[in-house]
Amino acid sequence: STVISNVGEVVSRGVEFETTVIPTKALRFNGGFTFADVFFAQGTRDANLRGRQVTNSPRWTSTLSANYKRALPWQGMSFSGNVAARYQSAVNTSASLLPQARQTGYSVINARLGLGFRNDFDVSLVGTNITDTVYQAIIFASVAQAGSFNGFPGPPRTIGLELRKRF
């Protein structure tokens, strides 16, 4: 039988560091790093969870991005580019922390190249997960067959053209 209740006590401690470097008027770098130790405390109702890392709580997370934007000499146009990367360490995606629901650490990189026009119209080439990293957002026990597991994959590489008009 299934019992649903409040888990009880969770402890979260860690450190976070963020920085921005602007070497030129057109170029900006942003970076961030987080260490988070998030675990079920001794007061947790389920003894199997005590001292274990909380679901979907990576210990290590880091981000790095570069942004470039400058005016072009034609008709009030501008050029912009952005690359952003995010890494997270391994997590368990199951509420009951089943060992089969462990997702190893992974990185995702997104990018954008764009042209802006003076009439508040932009055109951008956009890529998400451009390295086509395969990862599972959630892994869960299958109801169809005992001992098997299913997962919801993270989004695959996507390339698109974005048209935007500001009013």
PDB file of C-alpha atoms in Angstrom:
ATOM      1  CA  SER A   1       0.000   0.000   0.000  1.00  0.00           C
ATOM      2  CA  THR A   2       1.089   3.569  -0.617  1.00  0.00           C
ATOM      3  CA  VAL A   3       1.294   6.145   2.154  1.00  0.00           C
ATOM      4  CA  ILE A   4       1.664   9.821   1.321  1.00  0.00           C
ATOM      5  CA  SER A   5       2.981  12.105   4.045  1.00  0.00           C
ATOM      6  CA  ASN A   6       5.279  15.022   4.676  1.00  0.00           C
ATOM      7  CA  VAL A   7       8.895  13.834   4.596  1.00  0.00           C
ATOM      8  CA  GLY A   8       9.864  15.697   7.732  1.00  0.00           C
ATOM      9  CA  GLU A   9      13.193  17.515   8.030  1.00  0.00           C
ATOM     10  CA  VAL A  10      15.653  18.486   5.266  1.00  0.00           C
ATOM     11  CA  VAL A  11      19.011  20.225   5.760  1.00  0.00           C
ATOM     12  CA  SER A  12      20.451  22.485   3.072  1.00  0.00           C
ATOM     13  CA  ARG A  13      23.886  24.087   3.270  1.00  0.00           C
ATOM     14  CA  GLY A  14      26.376  25.218   0.702  1.00  0.00           C
ATOM     15  CA  VAL A  15      28.083  28.074  -1.053  1.00  0.00           C
ATOM     16  CA  GLU A  16      27.415  30.015  -4.223  1.00  0.00           C
ATOM     17  CA  PHE A  17      29.678  32.266  -6.247  1.00  0.00           C
ATOM     18  CA  GLU A  18      28.658  34.471  -9.184  1.00  0.00           C
ATOM     19  CA  THR A  19      30.726  36.895 -11.194  1.00  0.00           C
ATOM     20  CA  THR A  20      30.459  39.155 -14.216  1.00  0.00           C
ATOM     21  CA  VAL A  21      33.420  40.386 -16.235  1.00  0.00           C
ATOM     22  CA  ILE A  22      32.966  43.134 -18.821  1.00  0.00           C
ATOM     23  CA  PRO A  23      36.267  43.465 -20.731  1.00  0.00           C
ATOM     24  CA  THR A  24      34.773  45.762 -23.399  1.00  0.00           C
ATOM     25  CA  LYS A  25      31.545  47.677 -23.902  1.00  0.00           C
ATOM     26  CA  ALA A  26      30.336  44.967 -26.301  1.00  0.00           C
ATOM     27  CA  LEU A  27      31.481  41.834 -24.452  1.00  0.00           C
ATOM     28  CA  ARG A  28      30.254  40.377 -21.163  1.00  0.00           C
ATOM     29  CA  PHE A  29      31.126  37.107 -19.398  1.00  0.00           C
ATOM     30  CA  ASN A  30      29.011  35.658 -16.610  1.00  0.00           C
ATOM     31  CA  GLY A  31      29.875  32.698 -14.441  1.00  0.00           C
ATOM     32  CA  GLY A  32      28.464  30.928 -11.461  1.00  0.00           C
ATOM     33  CA  PHE A  33      29.320  28.002  -9.230  1.00  0.00           C
ATOM     34  CA  THR A  34      27.230  26.337  -6.546  1.00  0.00           C
ATOM     35  CA  PHE A  35      27.971  23.623  -4.029  1.00  0.00           C
ATOM     36  CA  ALA A  36      24.799  22.503  -2.261  1.00  0.00           C
ATOM     37  CA  ASP A  37      24.678  19.742   0.305  1.00  0.00           C
ATOM     38  CA  VAL A  38      20.936  19.051   0.577  1.00  0.00           C
ATOM     39  CA  PHE A  39      19.976  15.928   2.497  1.00  0.00           C
ATOM     40  CA  PHE A  40      17.255  14.324   4.555  1.00  0.00           C
ATOM     41  CA  ALA A  41      17.922  14.933   8.251  1.00  0.00           C
ATOM     42  CA  GLN A  42      17.741  12.498  11.155  1.00  0.00           C
ATOM     43  CA  GLY A  43      14.199  13.710  11.887  1.00  0.00           C
ATOM     44  CA  THR A  44      12.951  12.399   8.540  1.00  0.00           C
ATOM     45  CA  ARG A  45      10.043   9.984   8.937  1.00  0.00           C
ATOM     46  CA  ASP A  46      11.378   7.413   6.437  1.00  0.00           C
ATOM     47  CA  ALA A  47      14.538   5.888   7.930  1.00  0.00           C
ATOM     48  CA  ASN A  48      15.675   4.782   4.426  1.00  0.00           C
ATOM     49  CA  LEU A  49      16.024   8.443   3.398  1.00  0.00           C
ATOM     50  CA  ARG A  50      17.978   9.745   6.414  1.00  0.00           C
ATOM     51  CA  GLY A  51      21.347  11.235   5.430  1.00  0.00           C
ATOM     52  CA  ARG A  52      20.702  10.788   1.692  1.00  0.00           C
ATOM     53  CA  GLN A  53      20.801  13.506  -0.977  1.00  0.00           C
ATOM     54  CA  VAL A  54      17.363  15.033  -1.711  1.00  0.00           C
ATOM     55  CA  THR A  55      15.703  14.188  -5.036  1.00  0.00           C
ATOM     56  CA  ASN A  56      16.910  16.303  -8.000  1.00  0.00           C
ATOM     57  CA  SER A  57      19.431  18.240  -5.878  1.00  0.00           C
ATOM     58  CA  PRO A  58      22.834  18.290  -7.591  1.00  0.00           C
ATOM     59  CA  ARG A  59      25.793  18.860  -5.270  1.00  0.00           C
ATOM     60  CA  TRP A  60      27.675  20.807  -7.953  1.00  0.00           C
ATOM     61  CA  THR A  61      26.259  23.241 -10.478  1.00  0.00           C
ATOM     62  CA  SER A  62      28.155  25.676 -12.679  1.00  0.00           C
ATOM     63  CA  THR A  63      27.228  28.126 -15.418  1.00  0.00           C
ATOM     64  CA  LEU A  64      29.279  30.109 -17.878  1.00  0.00           C
ATOM     65  CA  SER A  65      28.088  32.473 -20.595  1.00  0.00           C
ATOM     66  CA  ALA A  66      29.515  34.952 -23.061  1.00  0.00           C
ATOM     67  CA  ASN A  67      27.427  37.763 -24.565  1.00  0.00           C
ATOM     68  CA  TYR A  68      28.471  40.040 -27.389  1.00  0.00           C
ATOM     69  CA  LYS A  69      26.445  42.950 -28.793  1.00  0.00           C
ATOM     70  CA  ARG A  70      27.478  45.815 -31.005  1.00  0.00           C
ATOM     71  CA  ALA A  71      25.999  48.306 -33.390  1.00  0.00           C
ATOM     72  CA  LEU A  72      26.544  47.775 -37.109  1.00  0.00           C
ATOM     73  CA  PRO A  73      27.217  50.684 -39.485  1.00  0.00           C
ATOM     74  CA  TRP A  74      24.103  50.052 -41.617  1.00  0.00           C
ATOM     75  CA  GLN A  75      20.618  51.424 -41.061  1.00  0.00           C
ATOM     76  CA  GLY A  76      20.695  51.272 -37.270  1.00  0.00           C
ATOM     77  CA  MET A  77      21.303  47.528 -37.209  1.00  0.00           C
ATOM     78  CA  SER A  78      22.992  45.570 -34.419  1.00  0.00           C
ATOM     79  CA  PHE A  79      24.611  42.160 -34.077  1.00  0.00           C
ATOM     80  CA  SER A  80      24.416  39.970 -30.987  1.00  0.00           C
ATOM     81  CA  GLY A  81      25.722  36.584 -29.976  1.00  0.00           C
ATOM     82  CA  ASN A  82      25.376  34.482 -26.873  1.00  0.00           C
ATOM     83  CA  VAL A  83      26.750  31.124 -25.730  1.00  0.00           C
ATOM     84  CA  ALA A  84      25.675  29.667 -22.385  1.00  0.00           C
ATOM     85  CA  ALA A  85      26.731  26.409 -20.729  1.00  0.00           C
ATOM     86  CA  ARG A  86      25.359  24.725 -17.602  1.00  0.00           C
ATOM     87  CA  TYR A  87      26.757  21.707 -15.770  1.00  0.00           C
ATOM     88  CA  GLN A  88      25.137  19.766 -12.965  1.00  0.00           C
ATOM     89  CA  SER A  89      26.483  16.774 -11.076  1.00  0.00           C
ATOM     90  CA  ALA A  90      24.600  13.497 -10.601  1.00  0.00           C
ATOM     91  CA  VAL A  91      21.115  13.450  -9.076  1.00  0.00           C
ATOM     92  CA  ASN A  92      18.550  10.863  -8.187  1.00  0.00           C
ATOM     93  CA  THR A  93      15.249  11.679  -9.893  1.00  0.00           C
ATOM     94  CA  SER A  94      13.039   9.349  -7.812  1.00  0.00           C
ATOM     95  CA  ALA A  95      11.147  10.536  -4.738  1.00  0.00           C
ATOM     96  CA  SER A  96      12.064   7.251  -3.036  1.00  0.00           C
ATOM     97  CA  LEU A  97      15.712   7.525  -4.215  1.00  0.00           C
ATOM     98  CA  LEU A  98      15.740   4.213  -6.069  1.00  0.00           C
ATOM     99  CA  PRO A  99      19.307   3.448  -7.251  1.00  0.00           C
ATOM    100  CA  GLN A 100      18.025   2.834 -10.798  1.00  0.00           C
ATOM    101  CA  ALA A 101      16.778   6.458 -10.966  1.00  0.00           C
ATOM    102  CA  ARG A 102      20.269   7.983 -10.778  1.00  0.00           C
ATOM    103  CA  GLN A 103      21.073  10.471 -13.556  1.00  0.00           C
ATOM    104  CA  THR A 104      24.804  11.037 -14.015  1.00  0.00           C
ATOM    105  CA  GLY A 105      26.167  14.573 -14.284  1.00  0.00           C
ATOM    106  CA  TYR A 106      25.837  16.356 -17.615  1.00  0.00           C
ATOM    107  CA  SER A 107      26.330  19.662 -19.416  1.00  0.00           C
ATOM    108  CA  VAL A 108      24.020  21.522 -21.787  1.00  0.00           C
ATOM    109  CA  ILE A 109      25.132  24.308 -24.148  1.00  0.00           C
ATOM    110  CA  ASN A 110      22.795  26.843 -25.773  1.00  0.00           C
ATOM    111  CA  ALA A 111      23.678  29.535 -28.335  1.00  0.00           C
ATOM    112  CA  ARG A 112      22.106  32.433 -30.223  1.00  0.00           C
ATOM    113  CA  LEU A 113      23.184  34.708 -33.096  1.00  0.00           C
ATOM    114  CA  GLY A 114      20.989  37.682 -33.942  1.00  0.00           C
ATOM    115  CA  LEU A 115      20.489  40.804 -35.997  1.00  0.00           C
ATOM    116  CA  GLY A 116      18.512  43.729 -34.641  1.00  0.00           C
ATOM    117  CA  PHE A 117      16.859  46.352 -36.820  1.00  0.00           C
ATOM    118  CA  ARG A 118      15.948  49.938 -35.967  1.00  0.00           C
ATOM    119  CA  ASN A 119      12.202  49.252 -36.217  1.00  0.00           C
ATOM    120  CA  ASP A 120      12.417  47.045 -33.081  1.00  0.00           C
ATOM    121  CA  PHE A 121      12.484  43.867 -35.166  1.00  0.00           C
ATOM    122  CA  ASP A 122      14.995  41.081 -34.438  1.00  0.00           C
ATOM    123  CA  VAL A 123      15.965  37.896 -36.279  1.00  0.00           C
ATOM    124  CA  SER A 124      17.936  35.230 -34.395  1.00  0.00           C
ATOM    125  CA  LEU A 125      19.313  31.784 -35.079  1.00  0.00           C
ATOM    126  CA  VAL A 126      18.781  29.863 -31.828  1.00  0.00           C
ATOM    127  CA  GLY A 127      20.253  26.526 -30.757  1.00  0.00           C
ATOM    128  CA  THR A 128      19.426  24.701 -27.537  1.00  0.00           C
ATOM    129  CA  ASN A 129      21.342  21.669 -26.299  1.00  0.00           C
ATOM    130  CA  ILE A 130      23.597  22.121 -29.328  1.00  0.00           C
ATOM    131  CA  THR A 131      25.855  19.211 -28.337  1.00  0.00           C
ATOM    132  CA  ASP A 132      22.751  16.956 -28.214  1.00  0.00           C
ATOM    133  CA  THR A 133      23.484  15.792 -24.673  1.00  0.00           C
ATOM    134  CA  VAL A 134      21.267  12.839 -23.752  1.00  0.00           C
ATOM    135  CA  TYR A 135      19.942  12.865 -20.201  1.00  0.00           C
ATOM    136  CA  GLN A 136      16.815  11.875 -18.316  1.00  0.00           C
ATOM    137  CA  ALA A 137      14.855  14.626 -16.597  1.00  0.00           C
ATOM    138  CA  ILE A 138      12.981  12.001 -14.559  1.00  0.00           C
ATOM    139  CA  ILE A 139      13.459   8.241 -14.174  1.00  0.00           C
ATOM    140  CA  PHE A 140      10.683   6.192 -12.598  1.00  0.00           C
ATOM    141  CA  ALA A 141       9.620   2.597 -11.972  1.00  0.00           C
ATOM    142  CA  SER A 142       7.505   1.274 -14.817  1.00  0.00           C
ATOM    143  CA  VAL A 143       4.009   0.112 -13.996  1.00  0.00           C
ATOM    144  CA  ALA A 144       3.939  -2.210 -17.013  1.00  0.00           C
ATOM    145  CA  GLN A 145       6.570  -4.689 -15.817  1.00  0.00           C
ATOM    146  CA  ALA A 146       8.066  -5.169 -12.377  1.00  0.00           C
ATOM    147  CA  GLY A 147      11.753  -4.267 -12.188  1.00  0.00           C
ATOM    148  CA  SER A 148      11.756  -2.074 -15.301  1.00  0.00           C
ATOM    149  CA  PHE A 149      12.176   1.688 -15.443  1.00  0.00           C
ATOM    150  CA  ASN A 150      11.117   4.471 -17.782  1.00  0.00           C
ATOM    151  CA  GLY A 151      12.290   8.031 -18.121  1.00  0.00           C
ATOM    152  CA  PHE A 152      11.418  11.384 -19.602  1.00  0.00           C
ATOM    153  CA  PRO A 153      14.403  12.544 -21.652  1.00  0.00           C
ATOM    154  CA  GLY A 154      15.631  16.121 -21.583  1.00  0.00           C
ATOM    155  CA  PRO A 155      15.044  18.079 -24.793  1.00  0.00           C
ATOM    156  CA  PRO A 156      17.280  17.067 -27.732  1.00  0.00           C
ATOM    157  CA  ARG A 157      19.275  19.481 -29.887  1.00  0.00           C
ATOM    158  CA  THR A 158      16.915  22.080 -31.317  1.00  0.00           C
ATOM    159  CA  ILE A 159      17.815  24.677 -33.933  1.00  0.00           C
ATOM    160  CA  GLY A 160      15.360  27.403 -34.856  1.00  0.00           C
ATOM    161  CA  LEU A 161      14.839  30.824 -36.314  1.00  0.00           C
ATOM    162  CA  GLU A 162      13.265  33.387 -34.020  1.00  0.00           C
ATOM    163  CA  LEU A 163      11.523  36.511 -35.300  1.00  0.00           C
ATOM    164  CA  ARG A 164      10.649  39.118 -32.690  1.00  0.00           C
ATOM    165  CA  LYS A 165       8.937  42.487 -32.837  1.00  0.00           C
ATOM    166  CA  ARG A 166       8.915  44.846 -29.852  1.00  0.00           C
ATOM    167  CA  PHE A 167       5.919  47.187 -29.495  1.00  0.00           C
TER     168      PHE A 167
END
